[in-house]
Coordinates of C-alpha atoms and ligand atoms in Angstrom, one line a residue:
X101 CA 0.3 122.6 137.8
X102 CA 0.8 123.2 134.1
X103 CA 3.2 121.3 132.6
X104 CA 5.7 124.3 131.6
X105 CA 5.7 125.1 135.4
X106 CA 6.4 121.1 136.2
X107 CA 9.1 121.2 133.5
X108 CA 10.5 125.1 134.9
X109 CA 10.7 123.2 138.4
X110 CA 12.3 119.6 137.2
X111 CA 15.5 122.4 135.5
X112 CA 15.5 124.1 138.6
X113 CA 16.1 120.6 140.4
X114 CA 18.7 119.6 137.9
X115 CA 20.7 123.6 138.6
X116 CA 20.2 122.6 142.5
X117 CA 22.7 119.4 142.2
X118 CA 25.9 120.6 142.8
X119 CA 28.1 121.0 139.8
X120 CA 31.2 120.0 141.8
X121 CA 29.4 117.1 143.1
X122 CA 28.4 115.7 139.5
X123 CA 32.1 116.3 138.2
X124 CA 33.6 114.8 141.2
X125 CA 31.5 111.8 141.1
X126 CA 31.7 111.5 137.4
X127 CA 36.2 111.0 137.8
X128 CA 37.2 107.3 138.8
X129 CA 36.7 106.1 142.2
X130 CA 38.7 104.4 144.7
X131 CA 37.2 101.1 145.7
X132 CA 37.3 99.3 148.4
X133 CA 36.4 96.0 149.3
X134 CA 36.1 94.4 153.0
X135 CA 36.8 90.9 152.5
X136 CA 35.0 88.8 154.8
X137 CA 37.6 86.8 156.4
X138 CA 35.7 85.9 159.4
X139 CA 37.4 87.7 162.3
X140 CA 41.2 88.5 160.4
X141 CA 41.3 91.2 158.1
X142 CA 41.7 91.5 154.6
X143 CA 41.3 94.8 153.1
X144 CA 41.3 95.4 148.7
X145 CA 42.4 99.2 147.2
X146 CA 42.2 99.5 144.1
X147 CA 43.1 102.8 142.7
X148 CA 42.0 105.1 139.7
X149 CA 45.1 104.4 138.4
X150 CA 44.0 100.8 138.5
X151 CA 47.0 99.9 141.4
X152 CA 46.2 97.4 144.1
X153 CA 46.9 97.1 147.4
X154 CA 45.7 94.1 149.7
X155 CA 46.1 95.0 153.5
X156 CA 46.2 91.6 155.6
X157 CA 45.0 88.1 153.7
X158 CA 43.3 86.4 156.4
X159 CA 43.8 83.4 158.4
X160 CA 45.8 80.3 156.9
X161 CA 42.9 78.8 155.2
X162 CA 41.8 77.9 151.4
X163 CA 38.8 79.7 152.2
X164 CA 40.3 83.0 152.8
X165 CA 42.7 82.4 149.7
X166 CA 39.9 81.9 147.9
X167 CA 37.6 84.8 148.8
X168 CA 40.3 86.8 148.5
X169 CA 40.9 85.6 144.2
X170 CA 37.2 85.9 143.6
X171 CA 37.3 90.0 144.8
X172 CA 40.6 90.2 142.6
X173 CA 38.0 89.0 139.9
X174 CA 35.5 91.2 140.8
X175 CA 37.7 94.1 140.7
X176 CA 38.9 92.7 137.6
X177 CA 42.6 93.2 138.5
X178 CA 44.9 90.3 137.4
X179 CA 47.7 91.1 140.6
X180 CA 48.4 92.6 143.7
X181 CA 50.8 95.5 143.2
X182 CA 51.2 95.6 147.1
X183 CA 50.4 93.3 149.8
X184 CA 50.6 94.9 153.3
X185 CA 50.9 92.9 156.5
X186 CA 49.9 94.5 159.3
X187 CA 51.6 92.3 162.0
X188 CA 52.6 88.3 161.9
X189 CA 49.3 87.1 163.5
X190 CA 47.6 84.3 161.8
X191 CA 44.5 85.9 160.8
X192 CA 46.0 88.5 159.1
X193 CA 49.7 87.3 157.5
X194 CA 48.0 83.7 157.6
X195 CA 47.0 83.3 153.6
X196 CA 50.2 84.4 152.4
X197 CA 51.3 80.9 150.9
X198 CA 48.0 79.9 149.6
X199 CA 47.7 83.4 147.9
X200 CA 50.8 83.6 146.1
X201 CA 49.7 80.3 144.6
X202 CA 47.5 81.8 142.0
X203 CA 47.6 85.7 142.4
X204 CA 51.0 87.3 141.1
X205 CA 52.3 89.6 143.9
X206 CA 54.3 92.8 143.2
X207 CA 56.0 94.1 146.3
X208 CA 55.5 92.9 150.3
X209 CA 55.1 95.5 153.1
X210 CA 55.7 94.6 156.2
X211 CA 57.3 95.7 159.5
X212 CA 60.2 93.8 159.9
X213 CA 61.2 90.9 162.3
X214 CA 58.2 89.1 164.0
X215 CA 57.9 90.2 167.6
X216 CA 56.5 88.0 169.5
X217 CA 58.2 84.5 169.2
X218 CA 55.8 81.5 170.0
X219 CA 53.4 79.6 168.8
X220 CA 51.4 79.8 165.8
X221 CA 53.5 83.0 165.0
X222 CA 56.8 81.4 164.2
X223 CA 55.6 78.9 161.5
X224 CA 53.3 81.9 160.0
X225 CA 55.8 84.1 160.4
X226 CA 58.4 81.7 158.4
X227 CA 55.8 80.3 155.5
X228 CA 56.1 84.2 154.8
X229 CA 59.5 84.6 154.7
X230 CA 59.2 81.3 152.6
X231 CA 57.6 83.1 149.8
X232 CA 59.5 86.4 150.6
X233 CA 62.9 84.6 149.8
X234 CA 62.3 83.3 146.5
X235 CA 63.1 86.4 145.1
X236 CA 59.8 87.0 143.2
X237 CA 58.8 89.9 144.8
X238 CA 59.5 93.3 145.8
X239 CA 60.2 93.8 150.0
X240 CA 59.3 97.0 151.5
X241 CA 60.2 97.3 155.6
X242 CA 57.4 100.4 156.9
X243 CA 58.6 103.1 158.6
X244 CA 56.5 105.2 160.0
X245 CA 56.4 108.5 157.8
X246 CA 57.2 106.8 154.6
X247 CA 55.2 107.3 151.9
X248 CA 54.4 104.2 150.1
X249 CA 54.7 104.2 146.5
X250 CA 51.2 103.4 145.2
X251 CA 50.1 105.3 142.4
X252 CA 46.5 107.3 142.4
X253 CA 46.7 107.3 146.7
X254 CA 48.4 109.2 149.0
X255 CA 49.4 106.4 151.8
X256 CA 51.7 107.7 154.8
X257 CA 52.4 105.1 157.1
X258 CA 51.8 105.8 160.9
X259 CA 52.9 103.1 162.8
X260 CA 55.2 100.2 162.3
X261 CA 57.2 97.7 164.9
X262 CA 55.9 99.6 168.0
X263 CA 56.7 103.3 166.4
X264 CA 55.0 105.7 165.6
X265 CA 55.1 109.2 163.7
X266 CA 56.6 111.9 165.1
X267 CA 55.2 114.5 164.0
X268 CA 51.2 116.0 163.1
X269 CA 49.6 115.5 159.4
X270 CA 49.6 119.0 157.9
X271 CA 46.4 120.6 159.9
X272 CA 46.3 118.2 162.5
X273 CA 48.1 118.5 165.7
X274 CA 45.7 120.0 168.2
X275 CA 45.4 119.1 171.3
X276 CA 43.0 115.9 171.8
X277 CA 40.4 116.5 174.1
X278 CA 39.8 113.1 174.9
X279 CA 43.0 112.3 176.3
X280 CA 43.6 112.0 180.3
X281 CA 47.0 113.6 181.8
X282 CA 46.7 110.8 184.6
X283 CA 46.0 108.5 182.3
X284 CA 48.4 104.9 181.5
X285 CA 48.0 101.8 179.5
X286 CA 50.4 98.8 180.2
X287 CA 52.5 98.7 177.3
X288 CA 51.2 95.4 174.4
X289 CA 53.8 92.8 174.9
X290 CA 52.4 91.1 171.1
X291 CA 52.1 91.7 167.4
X292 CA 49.3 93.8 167.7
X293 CA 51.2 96.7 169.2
X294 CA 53.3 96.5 166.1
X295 CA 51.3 96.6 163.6
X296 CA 51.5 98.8 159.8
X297 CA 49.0 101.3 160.5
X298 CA 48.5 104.1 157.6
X299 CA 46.8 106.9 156.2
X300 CA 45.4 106.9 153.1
X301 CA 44.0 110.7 151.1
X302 CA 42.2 110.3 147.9
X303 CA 41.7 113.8 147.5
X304 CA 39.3 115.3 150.2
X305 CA 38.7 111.5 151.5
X306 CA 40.8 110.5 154.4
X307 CA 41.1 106.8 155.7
X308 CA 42.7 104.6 158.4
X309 CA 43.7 101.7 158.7
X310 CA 46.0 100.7 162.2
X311 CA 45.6 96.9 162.0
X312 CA 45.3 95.4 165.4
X313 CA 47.2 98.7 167.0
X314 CA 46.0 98.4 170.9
X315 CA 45.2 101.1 173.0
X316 CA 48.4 102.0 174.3
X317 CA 50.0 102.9 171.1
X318 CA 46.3 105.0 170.2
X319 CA 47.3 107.0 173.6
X320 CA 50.9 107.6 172.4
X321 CA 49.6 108.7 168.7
X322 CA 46.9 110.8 170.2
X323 CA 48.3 112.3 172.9
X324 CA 48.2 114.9 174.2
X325 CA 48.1 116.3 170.5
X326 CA 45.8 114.8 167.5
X327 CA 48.5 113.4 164.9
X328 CA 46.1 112.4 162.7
X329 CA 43.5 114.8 162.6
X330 CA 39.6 113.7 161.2
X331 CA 39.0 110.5 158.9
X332 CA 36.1 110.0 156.8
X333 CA 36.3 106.1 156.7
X334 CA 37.9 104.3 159.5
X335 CA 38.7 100.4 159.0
X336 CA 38.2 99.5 162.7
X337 CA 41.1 99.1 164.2
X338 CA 41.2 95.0 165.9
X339 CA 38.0 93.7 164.5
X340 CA 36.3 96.0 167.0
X341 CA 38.4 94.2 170.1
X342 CA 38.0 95.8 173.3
X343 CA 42.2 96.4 173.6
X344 CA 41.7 98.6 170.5
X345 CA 39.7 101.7 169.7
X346 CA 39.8 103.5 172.8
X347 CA 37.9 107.3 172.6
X348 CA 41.5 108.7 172.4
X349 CA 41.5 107.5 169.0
X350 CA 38.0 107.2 168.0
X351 CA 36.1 110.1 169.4
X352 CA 39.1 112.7 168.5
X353 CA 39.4 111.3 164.3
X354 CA 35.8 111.5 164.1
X355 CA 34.8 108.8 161.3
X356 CA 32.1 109.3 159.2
X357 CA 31.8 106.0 158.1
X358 CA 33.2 103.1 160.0
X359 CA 34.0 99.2 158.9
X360 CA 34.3 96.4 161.6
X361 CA 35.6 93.5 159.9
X362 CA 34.1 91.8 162.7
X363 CA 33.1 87.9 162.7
X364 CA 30.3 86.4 164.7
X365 CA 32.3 85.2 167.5
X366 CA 35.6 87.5 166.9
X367 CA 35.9 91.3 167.5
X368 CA 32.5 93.4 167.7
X369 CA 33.0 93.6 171.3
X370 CA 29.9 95.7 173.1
X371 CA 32.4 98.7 174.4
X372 CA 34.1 99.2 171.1
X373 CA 30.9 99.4 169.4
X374 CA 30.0 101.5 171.8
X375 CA 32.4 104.2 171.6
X376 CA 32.2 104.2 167.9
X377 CA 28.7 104.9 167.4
X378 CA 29.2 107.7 170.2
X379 CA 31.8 109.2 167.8
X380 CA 31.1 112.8 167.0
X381 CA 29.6 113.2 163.5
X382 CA 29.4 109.2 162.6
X383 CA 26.9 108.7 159.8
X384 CA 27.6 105.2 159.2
X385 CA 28.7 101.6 161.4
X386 CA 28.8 98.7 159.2
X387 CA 30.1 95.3 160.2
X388 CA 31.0 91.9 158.7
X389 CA 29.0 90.2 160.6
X390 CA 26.5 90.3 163.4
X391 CA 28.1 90.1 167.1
X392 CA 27.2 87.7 169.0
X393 CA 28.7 89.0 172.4
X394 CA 27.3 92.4 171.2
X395 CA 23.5 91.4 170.8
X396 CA 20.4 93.3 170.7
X397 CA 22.0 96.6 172.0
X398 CA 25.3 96.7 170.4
X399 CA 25.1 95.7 167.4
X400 CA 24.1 97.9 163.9
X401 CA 20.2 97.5 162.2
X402 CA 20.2 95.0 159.9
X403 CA 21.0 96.4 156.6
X404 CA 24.5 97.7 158.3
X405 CA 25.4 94.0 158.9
X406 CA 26.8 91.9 155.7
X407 CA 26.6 88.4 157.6
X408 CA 23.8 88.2 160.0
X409 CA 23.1 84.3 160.4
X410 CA 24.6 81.0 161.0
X411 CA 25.4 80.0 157.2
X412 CA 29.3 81.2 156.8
X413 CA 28.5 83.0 153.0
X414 CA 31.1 85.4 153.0
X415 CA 29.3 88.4 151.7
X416 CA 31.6 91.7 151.7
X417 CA 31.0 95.0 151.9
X418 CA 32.4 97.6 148.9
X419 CA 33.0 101.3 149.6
X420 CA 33.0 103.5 146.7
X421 CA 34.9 106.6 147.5
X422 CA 35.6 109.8 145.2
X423 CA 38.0 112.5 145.6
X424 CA 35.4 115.2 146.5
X425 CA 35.2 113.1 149.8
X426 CA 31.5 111.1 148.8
X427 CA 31.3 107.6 149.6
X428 CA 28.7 104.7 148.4
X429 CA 29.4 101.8 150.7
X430 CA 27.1 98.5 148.9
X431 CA 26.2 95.6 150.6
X432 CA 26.6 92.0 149.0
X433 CA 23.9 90.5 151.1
X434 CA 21.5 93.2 150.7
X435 CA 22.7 94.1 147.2
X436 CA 21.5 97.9 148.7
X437 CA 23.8 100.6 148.2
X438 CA 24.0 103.7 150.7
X439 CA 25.7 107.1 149.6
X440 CA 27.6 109.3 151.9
X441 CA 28.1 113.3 151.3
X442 CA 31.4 115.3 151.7
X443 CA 32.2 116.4 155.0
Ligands
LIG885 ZN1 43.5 90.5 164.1

């Protein structure tokens, strides 16, 4: 080959690369980073418009504080703008004291009264409302169909205190498929069923978030119409719990990409994983950590995992997303990155 045909071919290459694609890619991102909070969840947004959101902070532990400040570093972000709590269980409204120790806190979301009276819930539930009532912050109760006010995301909440949205996204709203006439769910008695779920639309890019929401609530949402319509990057809904995640959910919302924030002996149960990698159309199932219960069979190759052995490092995993609907989801451990075309 001469080398004017080699150069000829290399421009041609360069014209192939979509224009829409470069420009898309070359406006700020939304990152995203899955803490690894071994088994709770704690979830970082920071925004193009450099707002933060934290959903969950992990169980009542330095360590989770801890992680948590060193990803706020990482971002370099000096606050949290909003801190979501999904629901008053300890591994996910657990670091809230700790946390507000170093990291200045902007406004609270939450769902309102804790449900499910007993222990550990009540002294979680009132460390919170500890730091809630010394005034220093701002207090938003979720409704479902609000819009939360965080600037460079779209975030419309879903579900809150056992309700949900009434109504289809604009575009959703077929009927699901997956969902049984016959079938019934016995109604979540705890926290979980009352959990903040959202969704969040950076331009084309659609993600959810439901907290621990359990399978009866994902029957109400879903059926017999699709609500929500297809995500691109599902935050697995209850550490990948076998309550949660049911195909109702999962199959009809279609993830491209999915995130287990999984620990080794928490969540990342075999059936979940199961009906999440039978998903139509997923490209990508990443987890926190390898699953014990899940072994050989159920559990992602390697380089999906982001904590696969007995040493507790706390490695994350960082989705960058961009309004044209591309992802690039990095892994600490691996330090590899993978990228993810629009829909
Ligand atoms: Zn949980």
């Amino acid at each position: 080959m001469t080398s004017g045909l080699r150069l000829l071919l290399a421009a041609f290459a360069v014209a192939l690369a979509s224009p829409a694609l470069v420009a898309a890619q070359n406006s700020k991102p939304l990152e995203i980073y899955f803490i690894d909070v071994e088994g709770g969840q704690a979830t970082l947004f920071v925004t193009p418009a450099g707002q933060s959101l934290l959903i969950d902070t992990g169980w009542p532990m330095e360590r989770d504080a801890q992680r948590i400040s060193e990803t706020i570093k990482l971002a370099k972000i000096h606050q949290l703008d909003f801190v979501l709590i999904t629901h008053y269980h300890r591994d996910h409204v657990g670091a809230v004291p700790l946390l507000v120790k170093t990291v200045p806190v902007g406004t609270f979301i939450d769902h309102g009264p804790l449900r499910q009276p007993g222990k550990p819930m009540d002294e979680d539930y009132a460390a919170y409302q500890r730091a809630l009532t010394t005034g220093k912050y701002n207090h938003i109760v979720a409704k479902p169909g609000d819009k939360l006010p965080i600037k460079g995301i779209d975030a419309t909440v879903v579900s809150s205190d056992g309700e949900l949205i009434d109504r289809a996204f604009p575009g959703a709203g077929e009927p699901n498929h997956y969902c049984h006439p016959s079938a019934q769910l016995p109604a979540d008695q705890t926290e979980n069923a009352r959990s903040v779920g959202t969704v969040l639309v950076f331009g084309r890019l659609r993600i959810l978030d439901l907290g621990d929401l359990t399978s009866d609530k994902e029957m109400q949402l879903m059926c017999p119409d699709d609500k929500l319509g297809k995500i691109d990057l599902y935050v697995v809904s209850h550490h990948g719990s076998e309550q949660s995640g049911s195909p109702v959910l999962v199959a009809a919302i279609a993830p491209r990409v999915a995130i287990m924030d999984n620990a080794a002996g928490k969540g990342g149960s075999p059936s979940a994983w199961q009906i999440l990698k039978a998903a139509p159309g997923l490209e990508g199932l990443w987890q926190l950590h390898y699953s014990e219960e899940g072994g050989r069979d159920h559990n992602s190759a390697e380089e999906f995992l982001a904590n696969v052995g007995q040493d507790d490092p706390g490695n994350y995993i960082k989705v960058t997303a961009y309004q044209d609907g591309s992802m690039k989801v990095f892994n600490s451990r691996t330090r590899a990155e993978k990228n993810y075309a629009p829909r």
